[in-house]
């Protein structure tokens, strides 16, 4: 089916939810409200002549620096594809400015589990009803969300775990761990060689 | 003198029935190309709970790419799946070309298809080598590296590098192929099918191999789709999904090839799929060599995005006017459009997708990488549950993950 036709059908099925439909480089995207995202994706997946059974990607976007006004700050983007019918569509759910949150789609695709954790980890978007929402790439005690636009490229500060580790090394140094052969410095070795 | 007893060196032993113990596998394990830790909860030898941990390599590709121009971002993709860097380069270029609407000349498309398939062979050979080694076959490892070496030599002839190529460029490729390259590639294409037979004679009738792969790590097609598996892992379960057929890019719509499918969805089926894929890659390369059209290798509409061939002659001693004008052109050219695309290509591991948002700047506003390895590792906990600990090695191997691609 033509992607535009799918988008129109989505609009007639969920008239309240669909905010905008547009096409760029032959790909059609639908901007939607986040409240009924699970219902929408289930409808796209289970309607007989759509059968969007492959969740290609799920990611978050921070629109803080985009020139386009009217966009909400955070978005979650779903790229869907139908393997039997070979058509695709993109859903962009606007999830608000402060404390972004959206329902989890793990019940539809178990593979979304890690993708949602990744989005949560890097952008701080909450996924309601996610079975195991915690950081996946960064340590548990990492502060901030690196893919947000205000987060500097070189990071904000040293990771707490790293400073702890350095302190621990300093502390251990006091005890002077020097087993045989390790306490000699270079000059000793060069004397020995002579 | 008595030595102190070291608690942490004691082997964990479960007391009585129903007692579980946990085991940390990794961060380094020969079955994984990179740094992966798997936390296991065991009941005897059976895995009750399996929690993969990634993130040890975190390099911030997406954040970095958002601060670089499109052309500069290319080199980052070399470091994704470093075993098949060329395929990643191609995927990135295809995505950026679609985003910015840059055409690619036919000759460049064919060359990219050739190098993409060579990359697939490289990756599958390394996978076969290490997968066989994990399961206990040493000879296959050495044989595979023998053939991989020829491919790496060819890459070296093509672009001077053996690991990080950056050979495809936005709008074309870096350099034209040489006569020597085509001759040697033809020689390789001629001998390689017999080499695949060699591996198969070693493995296919081997009882140990069969015992360790047949019926292990079974996933049905529906489960595989649910988990988001792609590539040979999905096709091993019988789902016919290959982006080269579904949404052809480069010259894939000009060549004929088959998509090998399995049915059982076990480790053996995934192995067979990849072996057949190697035969198909050879077929594709042969057709590309035969059909290779003449013409330019870089699109005239994207000259300043590609490193020019005549750089040396124009740079004068002590001055770098040429360099600055090049940079100025990259920065100032107004070809950047407003919009977003998701473009996927079939890399050796599965579906590599780039989601780009352009806001009219010379840099991507947002670049998201959908990498197959990341999703495959996520699926590991479901695949390994209920299996034996020894089979976990076969499972990780059969998923063919590269950790460079899973961390970003």
XYZ file of C-alpha atoms in Angstrom:
602
model
C 0.000 0.000 0.000
C 1.144 3.540 -0.636
C 2.574 5.083 2.549
C 0.323 8.132 2.141
C -2.746 5.903 2.050
C -1.626 4.173 5.252
C -1.198 7.531 6.933
C -4.658 8.633 5.834
C -6.190 5.435 7.143
C -4.402 5.943 10.436
C -5.870 9.434 10.580
C -9.418 8.210 9.966
C -8.964 5.483 12.594
C -7.421 7.779 15.199
C -8.652 11.276 14.264
C -7.858 12.740 17.676
C -4.301 11.500 17.762
C -2.814 12.363 14.381
C -1.370 15.877 14.279
C 0.409 16.021 10.951
C 1.272 13.904 7.922
C 4.136 14.664 5.566
C 6.338 13.005 2.971
C 10.060 13.544 2.524
C 12.266 11.683 0.015
C 9.501 9.189 -0.590
C 9.079 8.343 3.076
C 5.904 9.212 4.905
C 5.825 10.174 8.553
C 2.947 10.803 10.908
C 3.257 13.083 13.909
C 0.999 11.849 16.695
C 0.036 12.461 20.298
C 1.588 9.964 22.697
C -1.440 8.885 24.738
C -2.727 6.043 22.579
C 0.545 4.991 20.996
C 0.194 1.325 21.960
C -3.303 1.147 20.477
C -2.077 2.787 17.268
C 0.905 0.506 16.862
C -1.241 -2.542 17.631
C -3.730 -1.437 14.996
C -0.937 -0.974 12.434
C 0.492 -4.362 13.336
C -2.720 -6.366 13.390
C -4.917 -4.880 10.659
C -5.043 -7.445 7.865
C -4.025 -5.265 4.951
C -1.302 -3.364 6.864
C 0.499 -5.998 8.972
C 3.389 -3.799 10.084
C 5.068 -6.658 11.904
C 8.667 -5.455 11.966
C 9.678 -2.667 14.351
C 12.758 -1.454 12.530
C 13.893 1.139 14.974
C 12.797 3.086 17.983
C 14.654 6.158 19.103
C 14.236 9.421 20.896
C 14.860 12.943 19.603
C 15.566 16.118 21.527
C 14.135 19.061 19.568
C 15.568 21.769 21.832
C 17.699 23.379 19.100
C 15.443 22.819 16.121
C 14.275 25.913 14.314
C 10.857 24.451 13.642
C 8.435 26.022 16.139
C 5.475 24.086 17.424
C 7.402 20.888 18.004
C 7.386 19.497 21.491
C 10.840 19.137 22.993
C 11.027 15.346 23.048
C 9.872 12.844 20.495
C 9.938 9.083 20.222
C 10.261 7.852 16.653
C 9.014 4.447 15.519
C 9.960 3.088 12.106
C 7.663 0.278 11.065
C 7.881 -2.095 8.134
C 5.644 -4.832 6.852
C 7.652 -7.843 5.748
C 4.761 -9.646 3.971
C 3.371 -6.499 2.269
C 6.571 -4.495 1.872
C 5.497 -1.046 2.948
C 6.795 1.253 5.634
C 5.711 4.177 7.754
C 7.176 6.315 10.484
C 5.403 7.466 13.628
C 6.713 10.425 15.594
C 5.134 10.671 19.014
C 5.455 14.014 20.744
C 6.108 13.295 24.384
C 6.225 16.744 25.928
C 8.823 19.132 27.309
C 9.207 18.331 31.006
C 9.479 14.783 32.329
C 8.802 13.110 28.988
C 6.992 9.796 29.245
C 5.221 7.394 26.914
C 3.725 3.900 27.150
C 6.084 1.035 26.507
C 5.541 -1.157 23.444
C 7.358 -4.194 24.830
C 4.023 -6.028 24.937
C 3.877 -5.735 21.143
C 7.535 -6.385 20.326
C 9.756 -7.893 22.981
C 12.726 -6.560 21.005
C 11.643 -3.037 21.941
C 12.905 -3.756 25.446
C 16.500 -2.784 24.789
C 15.631 0.001 22.379
C 13.465 1.660 25.003
C 16.134 1.203 27.637
C 18.625 2.829 25.276
C 16.294 5.793 24.703
C 15.757 6.111 28.437
C 19.480 5.870 29.070
C 20.579 8.491 26.564
C 17.632 10.893 26.489
C 15.820 10.360 29.761
C 12.444 9.511 28.252
C 10.393 7.328 30.625
C 8.592 4.281 29.282
C 5.545 3.475 31.354
C 4.928 -0.256 31.968
C 8.402 -1.240 30.790
C 9.357 -4.487 32.553
C 12.920 -3.502 33.402
C 13.595 0.169 32.796
C 17.194 0.906 33.737
C 20.293 2.187 31.994
C 21.780 -0.151 29.432
C 24.923 1.507 28.064
C 25.951 3.806 30.908
C 26.602 2.921 34.549
C 23.634 3.003 36.925
C 24.970 6.056 38.755
C 25.657 8.145 35.648
C 24.310 11.666 35.924
C 22.494 13.349 33.067
C 21.374 12.196 29.651
C 24.129 12.530 27.034
C 21.996 12.858 23.914
C 20.084 15.849 25.225
C 21.185 18.954 23.391
C 22.310 20.859 26.472
C 24.662 18.041 27.464
C 28.177 19.076 26.357
C 30.070 16.960 23.855
C 32.914 16.324 26.282
C 30.623 15.437 29.155
C 29.640 17.360 32.229
C 31.891 15.938 34.900
C 33.909 12.901 35.788
C 31.813 9.835 36.473
C 31.474 9.306 40.221
C 32.596 5.692 39.880
C 35.872 6.842 38.324
C 36.712 9.286 41.101
C 35.912 6.596 43.660
C 38.263 4.246 41.892
C 41.065 6.817 41.804
C 40.594 7.499 45.511
C 40.760 3.789 46.208
C 44.047 3.531 44.323
C 45.497 6.398 46.353
C 44.371 4.727 49.546
C 45.953 1.431 48.554
C 49.180 3.197 47.602
C 49.732 4.071 51.259
C 50.189 0.421 52.110
C 52.971 0.228 49.557
C 52.242 -2.932 47.704
C 55.733 -3.950 46.646
C 56.217 -7.633 46.006
C 59.635 -8.856 44.849
C 60.874 -7.224 41.708
C 58.190 -4.548 41.552
C 59.667 -1.941 43.892
C 62.768 -1.332 41.846
C 62.721 1.668 39.610
C 64.452 2.159 36.319
C 67.735 3.470 37.712
C 68.143 0.353 39.875
C 67.623 -1.847 36.903
C 70.149 0.034 34.804
C 72.748 -0.251 37.608
C 72.148 -3.962 37.764
C 72.661 -4.251 34.066
C 76.103 -2.690 34.374
C 54.786 -20.372 55.687
C 51.084 -20.738 55.132
C 49.410 -18.898 52.331
C 46.258 -16.899 53.051
C 43.079 -18.488 51.762
C 41.560 -16.419 49.043
C 37.824 -16.504 49.262
C 37.168 -15.171 45.820
C 39.130 -17.900 44.108
C 36.884 -20.636 45.448
C 34.696 -22.316 42.896
C 31.010 -21.673 43.654
C 29.275 -24.893 44.565
C 25.539 -25.287 44.952
C 24.299 -27.144 48.019
C 21.601 -29.716 47.414
C 18.610 -29.496 45.121
C 17.026 -26.276 43.987
C 20.049 -24.253 44.984
C 21.087 -21.685 42.405
C 24.306 -19.886 41.902
C 25.264 -16.982 39.757
C 28.166 -16.797 37.374
C 29.677 -13.807 35.629
C 30.871 -14.616 32.142
C 33.157 -12.011 30.652
C 33.740 -9.026 30.169
C 35.978 -10.779 27.705
C 35.109 -14.059 26.173
C 36.472 -15.602 23.000
C 32.932 -16.161 21.724
C 32.321 -12.443 21.480
C 34.172 -10.036 19.242
C 34.607 -7.388 21.875
C 33.640 -6.733 25.438
C 30.483 -8.444 26.653
C 29.595 -9.576 30.140
C 26.844 -12.080 30.667
C 25.434 -12.490 34.163
C 24.073 -15.979 34.551
C 21.768 -17.458 37.121
C 22.310 -21.196 37.070
C 20.520 -24.245 38.308
C 23.133 -26.925 37.864
C 24.165 -26.537 34.257
C 20.881 -25.007 33.160
C 20.576 -21.278 32.625
C 17.633 -19.906 34.583
C 18.283 -16.243 33.995
C 20.680 -14.632 31.544
C 21.405 -10.919 31.651
C 23.764 -9.539 28.997
C 25.645 -6.380 29.945
C 27.019 -4.054 27.307
C 28.366 -0.536 27.457
C 32.012 -1.248 28.154
C 33.106 0.406 24.928
C 30.874 3.433 25.057
C 32.212 5.888 22.488
C 29.284 8.205 21.891
C 28.981 7.859 18.112
C 25.590 9.466 17.866
C 26.565 12.478 19.908
C 29.831 12.812 17.993
C 28.155 12.546 14.604
C 25.808 15.360 15.535
C 28.815 17.649 15.953
C 30.508 16.724 12.660
C 29.690 17.336 9.015
C 28.197 14.472 7.052
C 31.505 13.763 5.339
C 33.374 13.694 8.644
C 30.796 11.375 10.159
C 31.763 8.705 7.672
C 34.904 7.693 9.547
C 32.874 6.922 12.645
C 31.031 4.175 10.832
C 34.294 2.326 10.270
C 34.428 1.763 13.987
C 30.939 0.320 14.286
C 31.211 -3.202 13.006
C 34.957 -3.185 12.490
C 34.880 -6.692 11.066
C 32.840 -5.507 8.109
C 33.638 -1.798 8.108
C 33.071 -1.444 4.377
C 29.443 -2.520 4.613
C 28.883 0.053 7.357
C 30.461 2.794 5.216
C 28.169 1.875 2.350
C 25.141 1.933 4.646
C 26.018 5.381 5.932
C 26.625 6.787 2.464
C 23.388 5.362 1.100
C 21.490 6.957 3.978
C 23.120 10.379 3.643
C 22.604 10.368 -0.126
C 18.923 9.671 0.357
C 18.670 12.386 3.010
C 20.341 15.065 0.903
C 19.159 13.854 -2.492
C 22.599 13.213 -3.992
C 22.701 10.935 -7.052
C 25.390 8.260 -7.460
C 26.918 7.231 -10.799
C 26.338 3.653 -11.905
C 29.988 2.620 -11.819
C 30.280 3.692 -8.198
C 27.136 1.736 -7.376
C 28.624 -1.430 -8.830
C 31.933 -0.942 -7.047
C 30.100 -0.427 -3.777
C 28.102 -3.579 -4.320
C 31.344 -5.483 -4.897
C 33.027 -4.156 -1.775
C 29.848 -4.626 0.245
C 29.737 -8.290 -0.688
C 33.467 -8.707 -0.083
C 32.793 -7.269 3.324
C 30.059 -9.824 3.863
C 32.502 -12.594 2.967
C 35.096 -11.154 5.377
C 32.577 -11.005 8.166
C 31.128 -14.457 7.557
C 34.610 -15.963 7.344
C 35.600 -14.454 10.668
C 32.294 -15.559 12.140
C 32.752 -19.116 10.874
C 36.333 -19.197 12.105
C 35.564 -18.071 15.640
C 32.249 -19.889 15.903
C 33.962 -23.132 14.940
C 36.769 -22.402 17.375
C 34.307 -21.848 20.215
C 32.701 -25.179 19.504
C 36.089 -26.856 19.279
C 37.243 -26.933 15.667
C 40.665 -25.388 15.201
C 41.381 -26.224 11.567
C 38.423 -24.296 10.191
C 39.717 -21.246 12.006
C 43.015 -21.378 10.156
C 41.396 -22.134 6.800
C 39.018 -19.201 7.085
C 41.798 -16.806 7.911
C 43.698 -18.006 4.867
C 40.868 -16.830 2.599
C 40.125 -13.699 4.603
C 43.715 -12.645 4.077
C 43.206 -12.551 0.300
C 40.184 -10.299 0.743
C 42.071 -7.976 3.063
C 44.900 -7.761 0.536
C 42.355 -6.754 -2.078
C 40.974 -4.073 0.220
C 44.496 -2.853 0.784
C 45.020 -2.531 -2.964
C 41.755 -0.659 -3.227
C 42.214 1.939 -0.510
C 45.381 1.258 1.446
C 43.657 0.085 4.590
C 42.892 -3.336 5.972
C 40.508 -2.504 8.789
C 39.076 1.020 8.656
C 38.442 1.778 5.019
C 36.253 4.881 4.574
C 36.411 3.973 0.900
C 32.840 4.680 -0.147
C 32.153 8.395 -0.059
C 28.959 10.381 -0.130
C 28.085 10.502 -3.802
C 30.466 7.812 -4.995
C 33.669 6.068 -4.011
C 37.132 7.339 -3.193
C 39.081 5.830 -6.090
C 38.515 3.728 -9.145
C 39.369 0.033 -9.105
C 42.598 -1.052 -10.774
C 43.084 -3.779 -13.336
C 45.100 -5.793 -10.836
C 42.234 -5.605 -8.361
C 39.710 -6.941 -10.868
C 42.048 -9.738 -11.976
C 42.799 -10.846 -8.439
C 39.161 -10.598 -7.431
C 38.244 -12.779 -10.399
C 40.843 -15.312 -9.300
C 39.377 -15.276 -5.794
C 35.840 -15.694 -7.112
C 37.016 -18.690 -9.124
C 38.669 -20.516 -6.260
C 36.439 -19.572 -3.343
C 33.508 -21.987 -3.910
C 35.910 -24.903 -3.640
C 37.206 -23.444 -0.367
C 33.676 -23.300 1.032
C 33.390 -26.975 0.166
C 36.545 -27.559 2.171
C 34.992 -26.021 5.262
C 31.838 -27.978 4.744
C 33.678 -31.298 4.429
C 35.367 -30.519 7.717
C 32.239 -29.510 9.540
C 29.102 -30.952 8.026
C 29.844 -34.582 8.736
C 31.490 -33.884 12.062
C 29.483 -35.521 14.807
C 30.637 -33.131 17.524
C 29.652 -30.140 15.428
C 26.213 -31.534 14.699
C 25.603 -32.509 18.324
C 26.481 -29.024 19.462
C 24.459 -27.112 16.888
C 21.388 -29.069 15.792
C 18.351 -28.213 17.907
C 20.250 -25.679 20.041
C 18.956 -22.159 20.614
C 15.720 -22.641 18.710
C 13.693 -19.570 17.811
C 10.521 -19.661 15.771
C 10.036 -17.147 12.995
C 7.426 -15.271 14.987
C 9.647 -15.025 18.057
C 12.556 -13.865 15.935
C 10.466 -11.086 14.417
C 9.189 -10.136 17.839
C 12.719 -9.871 19.127
C 13.701 -7.757 16.156
C 16.309 -10.194 14.851
C 17.437 -9.575 11.292
C 19.920 -11.003 8.844
C 20.824 -14.687 8.951
C 19.380 -15.008 12.461
C 15.911 -14.162 11.151
C 16.273 -16.044 7.881
C 17.426 -19.138 9.760
C 13.948 -19.177 11.265
C 12.358 -19.135 7.844
C 11.337 -15.480 7.461
C 12.192 -14.176 4.029
C 13.472 -10.701 4.796
C 16.525 -9.362 3.049
C 16.770 -5.619 2.458
C 18.797 -6.236 -0.675
C 15.603 -7.733 -2.144
C 12.951 -5.752 -0.284
C 14.342 -2.252 -0.744
C 17.280 -2.597 -3.129
C 20.044 -0.034 -2.916
C 23.199 0.418 -5.034
C 23.277 -2.227 -7.778
C 21.347 -4.985 -6.044
C 18.390 -4.580 -8.379
C 20.713 -5.270 -11.336
C 22.005 -8.647 -10.179
C 20.421 -12.009 -9.557
C 20.792 -13.862 -6.317
C 18.773 -16.035 -3.981
C 17.969 -15.462 -0.324
C 18.848 -18.639 1.602
C 16.266 -19.611 4.206
C 16.342 -22.064 7.078
C 13.388 -23.622 8.795
C 14.377 -24.877 12.223
C 15.734 -21.617 13.629
C 18.490 -23.357 15.577
C 22.231 -22.722 15.632
C 22.685 -25.143 12.748
C 20.113 -23.353 10.568
C 21.831 -20.020 11.148
C 25.148 -21.628 10.240
C 23.715 -23.081 7.013
C 22.177 -19.745 6.068
C 25.474 -17.941 6.338
C 27.282 -20.629 4.360
C 24.740 -20.317 1.540
C 24.980 -16.547 1.728
C 28.675 -16.815 0.943
C 27.835 -18.702 -2.267
C 25.353 -15.972 -3.169
C 27.893 -13.231 -2.446
C 30.269 -14.852 -4.892
C 27.474 -14.900 -7.464
C 26.799 -11.199 -6.934
C 30.472 -10.250 -7.183
C 30.849 -12.253 -10.405
C 27.879 -10.489 -12.001
C 29.173 -7.094 -10.897
C 32.585 -7.788 -12.416
C 30.938 -8.829 -15.685
C 28.591 -5.863 -15.829
C 30.889 -3.156 -14.396
C 29.983 -0.079 -16.477
C 32.444 2.668 -17.435
C 31.960 6.236 -16.308
C 32.691 8.541 -13.400
C 33.008 7.226 -9.860
C 31.881 10.390 -8.120
C 28.680 12.246 -8.740
C 29.364 15.727 -10.167
C 26.658 17.058 -7.873
C 28.568 16.261 -4.723
C 32.171 17.085 -5.525
C 33.056 18.979 -2.385
C 31.689 16.323 -0.103
C 34.207 13.856 -1.465
C 37.952 14.168 -1.057
C 39.223 15.218 -4.482
C 41.798 13.162 -6.310
C 44.027 16.080 -7.271
C 44.741 17.422 -3.824
C 48.536 17.150 -4.097
C 48.955 19.224 -7.220
C 46.980 22.161 -5.916
C 48.481 22.491 -2.468
C 51.436 24.860 -2.576
C 54.301 24.564 -0.162
C 53.671 26.477 3.025
C 50.117 27.362 2.146
C 46.957 25.474 2.702
C 44.612 27.607 0.680
C 43.221 24.540 -0.984
C 42.367 22.938 2.297
C 40.572 25.967 3.644
C 38.585 26.485 0.482
C 37.524 22.857 0.630
C 36.388 23.280 4.191
C 34.574 26.474 3.280
C 32.747 24.706 0.489
C 31.686 21.906 2.793
C 30.460 24.387 5.364
C 28.715 26.833 3.093
C 27.141 24.866 0.348
C 23.428 25.162 0.531
C 22.322 21.689 -0.461
C 21.117 20.655 2.922
C 17.421 20.056 3.136
C 14.960 19.911 5.960
C 13.570 16.502 6.737
C 14.148 13.060 8.126
C 14.774 9.634 6.621
C 15.310 6.125 7.865
C 17.455 4.128 5.470
C 18.445 0.540 6.126
C 20.998 -1.649 4.393
C 21.741 -5.327 4.710
C 25.121 -5.567 6.428
C 26.563 -9.011 7.218
C 25.007 -9.037 10.682
C 21.527 -7.956 9.637
C 19.677 -4.697 9.194
C 21.779 -1.603 9.761
C 19.545 1.426 9.748
C 20.380 5.104 10.006
C 17.691 7.509 11.109
C 18.707 11.031 10.157
C 17.112 14.353 10.875
C 18.452 17.265 8.875
C 17.466 20.769 9.901
C 19.158 22.460 6.973
C 22.563 22.589 8.605
C 25.710 20.928 7.316
C 25.554 18.521 10.235
C 22.914 15.949 11.042
C 20.577 17.266 13.709
C 20.036 13.756 14.923
C 21.605 10.496 13.844
C 20.339 7.276 15.308
C 21.969 3.968 14.481
C 19.814 0.875 14.507
C 22.481 -1.747 14.722
C 21.746 -5.450 14.450
C 24.245 -6.498 17.128
C 22.629 -4.359 19.814
C 19.248 -5.940 19.244
C 20.700 -9.433 18.934
C 22.433 -9.182 22.293
C 19.195 -7.931 23.802
C 17.541 -11.059 22.455
C 20.182 -13.309 23.994
C 18.470 -13.458 27.380
C 15.361 -14.925 25.810
C 17.221 -17.328 23.539
C 19.565 -18.671 26.209
C 16.979 -19.172 28.945
C 16.490 -22.845 29.754
C 19.493 -23.966 27.754
C 22.731 -25.421 29.053
C 25.653 -23.216 29.910
C 27.843 -24.868 27.274
C 25.249 -24.033 24.631
C 25.400 -20.370 25.530
C 28.722 -20.234 23.716
C 27.196 -21.738 20.597
C 24.279 -19.318 20.898
C 26.366 -16.186 21.211
C 28.466 -17.374 18.301
C 25.463 -18.070 16.116
C 24.001 -14.617 16.749
C 27.243 -13.190 15.348
C 27.473 -10.064 17.446
C 30.162 -7.407 17.324
C 30.291 -5.283 20.415
C 31.642 -2.228 18.647
C 28.303 -1.987 16.956
C 26.257 -2.461 20.077
C 27.832 0.378 22.021
C 27.343 3.952 21.010
